[in-house]
Short mmCIF file of C-alpha atoms (C1' of nucleotides) in Angstrom, two decimals:
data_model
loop_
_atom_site.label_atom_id
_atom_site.label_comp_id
_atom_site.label_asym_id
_atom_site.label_seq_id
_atom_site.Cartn_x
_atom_site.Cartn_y
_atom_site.Cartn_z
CA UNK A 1 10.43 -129.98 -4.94
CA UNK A 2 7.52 -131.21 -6.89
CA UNK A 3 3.89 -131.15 -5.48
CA UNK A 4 4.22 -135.16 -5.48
CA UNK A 5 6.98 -135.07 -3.54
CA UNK A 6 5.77 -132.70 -1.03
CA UNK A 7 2.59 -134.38 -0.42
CA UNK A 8 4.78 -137.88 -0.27
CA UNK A 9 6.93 -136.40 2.41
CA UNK A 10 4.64 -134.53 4.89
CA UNK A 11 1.90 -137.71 4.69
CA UNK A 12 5.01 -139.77 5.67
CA UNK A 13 6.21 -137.22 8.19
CA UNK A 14 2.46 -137.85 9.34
CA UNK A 15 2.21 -141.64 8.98
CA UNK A 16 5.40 -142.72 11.21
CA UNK A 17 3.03 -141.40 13.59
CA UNK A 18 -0.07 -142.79 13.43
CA UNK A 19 -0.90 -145.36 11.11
CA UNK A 20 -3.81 -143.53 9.31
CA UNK A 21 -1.93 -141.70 7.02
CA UNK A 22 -1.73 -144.68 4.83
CA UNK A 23 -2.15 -143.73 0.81
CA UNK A 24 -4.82 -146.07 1.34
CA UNK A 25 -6.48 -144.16 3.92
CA UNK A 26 -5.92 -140.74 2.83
CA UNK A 27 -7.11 -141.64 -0.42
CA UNK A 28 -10.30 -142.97 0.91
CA UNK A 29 -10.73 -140.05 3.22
CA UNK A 30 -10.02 -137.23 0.20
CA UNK A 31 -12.42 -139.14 -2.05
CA UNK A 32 -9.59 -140.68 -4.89
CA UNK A 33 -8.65 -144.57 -5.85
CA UNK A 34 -5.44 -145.35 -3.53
CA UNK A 35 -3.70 -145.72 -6.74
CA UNK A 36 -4.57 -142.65 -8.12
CA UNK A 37 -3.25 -140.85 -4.92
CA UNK A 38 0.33 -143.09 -5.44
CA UNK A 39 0.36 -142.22 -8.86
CA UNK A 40 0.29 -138.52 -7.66
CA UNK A 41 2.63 -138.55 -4.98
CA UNK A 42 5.05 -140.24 -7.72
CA UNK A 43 4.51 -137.41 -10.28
CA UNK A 44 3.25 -140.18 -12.59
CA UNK A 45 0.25 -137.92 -12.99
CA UNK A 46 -0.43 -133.95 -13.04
CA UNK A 47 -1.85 -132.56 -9.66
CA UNK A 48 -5.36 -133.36 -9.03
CA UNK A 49 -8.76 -130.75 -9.17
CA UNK A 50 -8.76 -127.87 -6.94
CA UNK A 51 -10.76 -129.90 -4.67
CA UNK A 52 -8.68 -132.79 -3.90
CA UNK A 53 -6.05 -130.52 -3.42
CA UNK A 54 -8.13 -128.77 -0.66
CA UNK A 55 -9.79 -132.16 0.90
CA UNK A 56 -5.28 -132.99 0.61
CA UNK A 57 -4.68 -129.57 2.63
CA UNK A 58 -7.06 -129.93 5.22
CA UNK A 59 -6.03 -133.79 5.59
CA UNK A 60 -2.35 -132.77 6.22
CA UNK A 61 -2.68 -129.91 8.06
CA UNK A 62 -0.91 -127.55 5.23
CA UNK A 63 -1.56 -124.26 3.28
CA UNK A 64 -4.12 -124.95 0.81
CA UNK A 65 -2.76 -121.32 -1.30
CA UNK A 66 0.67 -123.48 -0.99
CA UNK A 67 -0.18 -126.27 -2.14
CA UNK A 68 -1.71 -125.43 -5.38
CA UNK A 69 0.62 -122.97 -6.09
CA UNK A 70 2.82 -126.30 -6.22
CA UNK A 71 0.68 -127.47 -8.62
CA UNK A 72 0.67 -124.60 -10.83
CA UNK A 73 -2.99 -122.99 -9.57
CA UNK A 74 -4.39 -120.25 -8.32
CA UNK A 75 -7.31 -120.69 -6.01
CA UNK A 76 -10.82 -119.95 -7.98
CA UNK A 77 -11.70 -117.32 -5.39
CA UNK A 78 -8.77 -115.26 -5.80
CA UNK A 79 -9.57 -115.26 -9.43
CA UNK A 80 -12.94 -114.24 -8.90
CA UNK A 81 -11.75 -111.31 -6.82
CA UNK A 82 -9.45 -110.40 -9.64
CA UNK A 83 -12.34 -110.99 -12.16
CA UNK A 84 -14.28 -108.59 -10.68
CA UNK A 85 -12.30 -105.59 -10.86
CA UNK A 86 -9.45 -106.71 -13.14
CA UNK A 87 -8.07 -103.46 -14.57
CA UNK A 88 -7.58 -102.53 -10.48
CA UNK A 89 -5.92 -105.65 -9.45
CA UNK A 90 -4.05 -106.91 -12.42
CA UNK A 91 -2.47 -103.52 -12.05
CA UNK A 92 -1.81 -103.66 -8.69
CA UNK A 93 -0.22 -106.95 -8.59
CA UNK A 94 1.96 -106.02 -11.32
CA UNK A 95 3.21 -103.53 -9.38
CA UNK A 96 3.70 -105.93 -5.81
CA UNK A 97 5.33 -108.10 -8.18
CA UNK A 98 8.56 -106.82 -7.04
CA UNK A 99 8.20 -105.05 -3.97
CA UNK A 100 9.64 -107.17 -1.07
CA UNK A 101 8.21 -109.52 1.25
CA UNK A 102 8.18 -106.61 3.79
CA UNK A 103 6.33 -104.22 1.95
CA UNK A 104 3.49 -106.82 0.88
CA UNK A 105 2.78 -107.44 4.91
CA UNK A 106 2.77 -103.97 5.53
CA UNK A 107 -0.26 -103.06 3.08
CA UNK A 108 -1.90 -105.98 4.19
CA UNK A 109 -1.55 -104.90 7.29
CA UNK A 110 -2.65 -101.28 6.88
CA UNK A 111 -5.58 -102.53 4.94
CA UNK A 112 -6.39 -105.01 7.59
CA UNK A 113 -6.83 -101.71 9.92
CA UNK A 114 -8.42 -100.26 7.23
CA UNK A 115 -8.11 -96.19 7.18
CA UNK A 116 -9.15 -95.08 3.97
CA UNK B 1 -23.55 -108.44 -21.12
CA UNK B 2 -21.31 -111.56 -21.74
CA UNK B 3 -18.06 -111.93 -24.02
CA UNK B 4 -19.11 -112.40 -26.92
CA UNK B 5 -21.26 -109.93 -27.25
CA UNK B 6 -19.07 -107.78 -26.19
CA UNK B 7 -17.11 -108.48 -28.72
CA UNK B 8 -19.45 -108.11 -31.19
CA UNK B 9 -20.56 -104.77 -30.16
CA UNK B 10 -17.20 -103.53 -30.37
CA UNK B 11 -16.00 -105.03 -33.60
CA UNK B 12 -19.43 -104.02 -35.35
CA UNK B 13 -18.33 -100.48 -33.88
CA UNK B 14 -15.05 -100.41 -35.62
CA UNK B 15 -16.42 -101.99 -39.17
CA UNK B 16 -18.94 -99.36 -39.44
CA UNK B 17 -15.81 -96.88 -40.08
CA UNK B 18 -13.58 -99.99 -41.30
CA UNK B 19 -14.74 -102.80 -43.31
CA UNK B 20 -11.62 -104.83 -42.24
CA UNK B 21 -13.43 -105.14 -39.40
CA UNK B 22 -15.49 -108.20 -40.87
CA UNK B 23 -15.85 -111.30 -38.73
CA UNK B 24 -13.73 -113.04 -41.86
CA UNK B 25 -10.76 -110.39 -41.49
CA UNK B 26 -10.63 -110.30 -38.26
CA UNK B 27 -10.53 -114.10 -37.73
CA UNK B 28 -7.85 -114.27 -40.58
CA UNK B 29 -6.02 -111.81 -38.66
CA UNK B 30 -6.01 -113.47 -35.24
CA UNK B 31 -5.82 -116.61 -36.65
CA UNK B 32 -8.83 -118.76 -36.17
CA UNK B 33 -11.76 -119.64 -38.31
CA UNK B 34 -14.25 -117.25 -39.63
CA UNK B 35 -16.96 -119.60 -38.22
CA UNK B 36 -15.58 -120.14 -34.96
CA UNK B 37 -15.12 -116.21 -34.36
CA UNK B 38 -18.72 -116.10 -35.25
CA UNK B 39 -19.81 -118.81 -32.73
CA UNK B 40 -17.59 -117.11 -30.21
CA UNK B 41 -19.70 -113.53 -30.77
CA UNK B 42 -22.62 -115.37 -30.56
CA UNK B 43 -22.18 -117.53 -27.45
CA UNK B 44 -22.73 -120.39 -29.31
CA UNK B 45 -19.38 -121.88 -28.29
CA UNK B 46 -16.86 -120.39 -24.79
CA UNK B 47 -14.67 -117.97 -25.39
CA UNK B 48 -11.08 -118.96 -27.11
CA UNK B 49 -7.68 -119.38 -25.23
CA UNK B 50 -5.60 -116.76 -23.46
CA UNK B 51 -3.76 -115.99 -26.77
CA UNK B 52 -6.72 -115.47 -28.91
CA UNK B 53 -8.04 -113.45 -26.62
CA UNK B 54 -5.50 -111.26 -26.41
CA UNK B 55 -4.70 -111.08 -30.05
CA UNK B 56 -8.63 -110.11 -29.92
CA UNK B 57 -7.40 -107.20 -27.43
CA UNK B 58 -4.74 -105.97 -29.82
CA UNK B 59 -6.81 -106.35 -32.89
CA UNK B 60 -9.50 -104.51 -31.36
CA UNK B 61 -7.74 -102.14 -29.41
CA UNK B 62 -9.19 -103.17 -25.67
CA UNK B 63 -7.84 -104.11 -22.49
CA UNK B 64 -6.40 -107.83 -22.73
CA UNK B 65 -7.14 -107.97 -18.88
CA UNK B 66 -10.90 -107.43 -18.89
CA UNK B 67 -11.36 -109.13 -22.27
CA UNK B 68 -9.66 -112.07 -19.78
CA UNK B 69 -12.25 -111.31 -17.21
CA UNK B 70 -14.99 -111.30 -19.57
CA UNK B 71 -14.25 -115.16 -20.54
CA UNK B 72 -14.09 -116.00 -16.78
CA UNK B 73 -10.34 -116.52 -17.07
CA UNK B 74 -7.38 -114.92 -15.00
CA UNK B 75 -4.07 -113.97 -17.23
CA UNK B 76 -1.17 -116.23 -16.62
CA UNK B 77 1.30 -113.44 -15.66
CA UNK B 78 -0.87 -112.60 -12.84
CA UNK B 79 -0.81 -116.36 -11.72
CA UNK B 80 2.55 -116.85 -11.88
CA UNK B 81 3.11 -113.63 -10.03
CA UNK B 82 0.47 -115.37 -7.01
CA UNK B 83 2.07 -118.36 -7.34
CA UNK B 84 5.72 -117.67 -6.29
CA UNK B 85 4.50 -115.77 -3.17
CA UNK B 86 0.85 -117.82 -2.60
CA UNK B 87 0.65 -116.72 0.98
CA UNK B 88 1.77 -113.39 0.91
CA UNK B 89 -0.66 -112.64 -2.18
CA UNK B 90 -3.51 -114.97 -1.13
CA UNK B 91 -3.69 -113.01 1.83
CA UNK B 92 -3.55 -109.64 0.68
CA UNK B 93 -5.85 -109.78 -2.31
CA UNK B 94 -8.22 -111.45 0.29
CA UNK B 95 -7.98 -108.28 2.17
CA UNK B 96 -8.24 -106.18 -0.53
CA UNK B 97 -11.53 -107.75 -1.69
CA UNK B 98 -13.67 -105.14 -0.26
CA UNK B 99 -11.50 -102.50 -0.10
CA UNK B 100 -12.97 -99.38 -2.60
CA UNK B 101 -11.57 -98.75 -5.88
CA UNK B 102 -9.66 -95.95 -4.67
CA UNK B 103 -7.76 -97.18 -1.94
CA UNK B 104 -6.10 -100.01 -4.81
CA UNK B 105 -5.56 -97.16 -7.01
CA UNK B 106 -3.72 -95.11 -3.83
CA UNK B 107 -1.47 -98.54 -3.05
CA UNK B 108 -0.43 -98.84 -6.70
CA UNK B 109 0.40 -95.28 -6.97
CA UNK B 110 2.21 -95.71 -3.52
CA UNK B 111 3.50 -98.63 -4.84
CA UNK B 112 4.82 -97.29 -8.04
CA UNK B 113 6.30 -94.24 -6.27
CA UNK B 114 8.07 -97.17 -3.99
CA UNK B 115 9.53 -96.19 -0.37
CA UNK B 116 10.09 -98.84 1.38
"C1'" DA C 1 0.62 -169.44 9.24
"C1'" DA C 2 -3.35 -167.10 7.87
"C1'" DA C 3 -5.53 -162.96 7.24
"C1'" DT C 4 -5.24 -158.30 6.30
"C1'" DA C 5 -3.36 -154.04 4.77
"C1'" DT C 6 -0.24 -151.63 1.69
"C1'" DG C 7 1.66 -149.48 -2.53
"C1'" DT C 8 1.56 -149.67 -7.36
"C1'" DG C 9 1.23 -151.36 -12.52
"C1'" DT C 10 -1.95 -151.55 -16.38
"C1'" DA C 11 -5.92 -150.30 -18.79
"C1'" DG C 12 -9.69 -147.65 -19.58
"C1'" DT C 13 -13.34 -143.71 -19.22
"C1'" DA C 14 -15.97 -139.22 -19.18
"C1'" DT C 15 -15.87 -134.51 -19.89
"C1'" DA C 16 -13.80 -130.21 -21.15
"C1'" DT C 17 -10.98 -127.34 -24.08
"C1'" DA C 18 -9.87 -125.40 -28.30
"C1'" DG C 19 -10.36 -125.45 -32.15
"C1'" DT C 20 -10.75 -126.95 -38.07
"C1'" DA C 21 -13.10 -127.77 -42.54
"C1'" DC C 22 -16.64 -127.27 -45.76
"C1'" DA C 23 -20.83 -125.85 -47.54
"C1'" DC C 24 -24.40 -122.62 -48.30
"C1'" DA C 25 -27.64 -118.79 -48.39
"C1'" DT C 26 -27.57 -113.90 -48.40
"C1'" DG C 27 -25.84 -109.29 -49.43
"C1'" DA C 28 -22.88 -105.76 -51.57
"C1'" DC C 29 -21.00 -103.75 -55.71
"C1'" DA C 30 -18.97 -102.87 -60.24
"C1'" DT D 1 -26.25 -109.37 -63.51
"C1'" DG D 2 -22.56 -111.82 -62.46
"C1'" DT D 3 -18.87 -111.88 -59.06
"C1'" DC D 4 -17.12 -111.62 -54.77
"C1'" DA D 5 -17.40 -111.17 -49.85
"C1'" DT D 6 -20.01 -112.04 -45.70
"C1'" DG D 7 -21.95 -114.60 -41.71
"C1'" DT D 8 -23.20 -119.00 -40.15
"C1'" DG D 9 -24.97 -124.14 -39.86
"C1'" DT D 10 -23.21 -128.83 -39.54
"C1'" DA D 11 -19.89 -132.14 -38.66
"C1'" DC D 12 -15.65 -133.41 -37.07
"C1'" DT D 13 -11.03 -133.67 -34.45
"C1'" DA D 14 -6.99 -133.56 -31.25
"C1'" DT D 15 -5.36 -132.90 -26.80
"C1'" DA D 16 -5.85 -132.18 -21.92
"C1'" DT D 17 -8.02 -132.95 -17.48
"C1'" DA D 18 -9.43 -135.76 -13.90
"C1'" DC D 19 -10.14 -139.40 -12.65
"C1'" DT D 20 -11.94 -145.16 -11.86
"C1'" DA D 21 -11.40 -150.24 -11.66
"C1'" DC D 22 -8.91 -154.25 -11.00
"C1'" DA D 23 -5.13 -157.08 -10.16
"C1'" DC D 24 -0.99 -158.34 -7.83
"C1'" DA D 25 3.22 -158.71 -5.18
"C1'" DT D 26 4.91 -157.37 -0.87
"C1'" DA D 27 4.71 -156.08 3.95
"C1'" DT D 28 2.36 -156.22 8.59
"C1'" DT D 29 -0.49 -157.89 12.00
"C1'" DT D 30 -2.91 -161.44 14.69
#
DNA sequence: AAATATGTGTAGTATATAGTACACATGACA
DNA sequence: TGTCATGTGTACTATATACTACACATATTT
């Protein structure tokens, strides 16, 4: 599923059930020309800026991380955090690359409780 | 100290023992202009793409990672790596943010030495 | 039936990214 | 002292990114 068709589907999903999830409307209230938003939702264009994508998020209730994974991005403050130390983290995420699901909760977890 | 200087510094190093090392050999070698190379070491234009940068790395014998870091940029592994799980990693490199440089070094070592 | 709202086609724009091409003054060196 | 290499100034260029503006046919609402 493209990130045109997801946003197409859950404003839909949203729209059946209250009329303000128009493209129109949406568009207006993310900031973007109606037709630019249709043009998006159609994969006629590329995703939008990091931006829209969050106002989109926060509009439909969804993941902003998700969403512009979909559109092939990575938020700008995970890449600062990576920036910062990136001989620490781009090792470390090579590593996590293929641990499982599982084992990424768990650090995150232990971390989270932090005991170092 | 910013990119291209650090470039600079560290290809200036490496003539002094080397005169392939020039700003003209070098560039011919990673495959861009010997102007442009000189621009880039003095800040006078941003920093080339991902690939030059890493053929930089190579060239020069550096980290591609921090070079990356350096030119405000994130390497596309890594992305692609976030962007297949972007919850699982948004969260945990959130958490990791503040954690000290040992405790990363301890999970990829734990990591690497996977028991799960 | 008239007014209003809706989605979309076409055309165009501003800015950023990632460079090339050529010329020229200076410096090294044989 | 002539040749060759070096670093850099100026002037372009091609492609991508991130949109706007307007018009129009088709619903939907009043």
């Amino acid at each position: 599923m493209t990130f045109g068709e997801y946003i197409r589907e859950h404003r839909e999903a949203l729209k059946s059930e209250d009329r303000r999830f128009s493209v129109r409307q949406v568009a207006q209230r993310i900031g973007v020309e109606p037709a630019y938003l249709s043009k998006i939702e159609r994969g006629d264009v590329a995703p939008p800026s990091e931006a829209k994508i969050r106002a989109l998020a926060e509009e439909l209730g969804e993941d902003p991380d998700v969403l512009l994974a979909m559109a092939g991005k990575v938020s700008t403050d995970l890449q600062e955090i990576i920036r910062k130390r990136p001989q620490l983290f781009a090792d470390l995420i090579r590593q996590l690359k293929s641990a499982p699901d599982h084992a990424l909760l768990r650090i995150a977890r232990d971390v989270r409780d932090g005991d170092w």
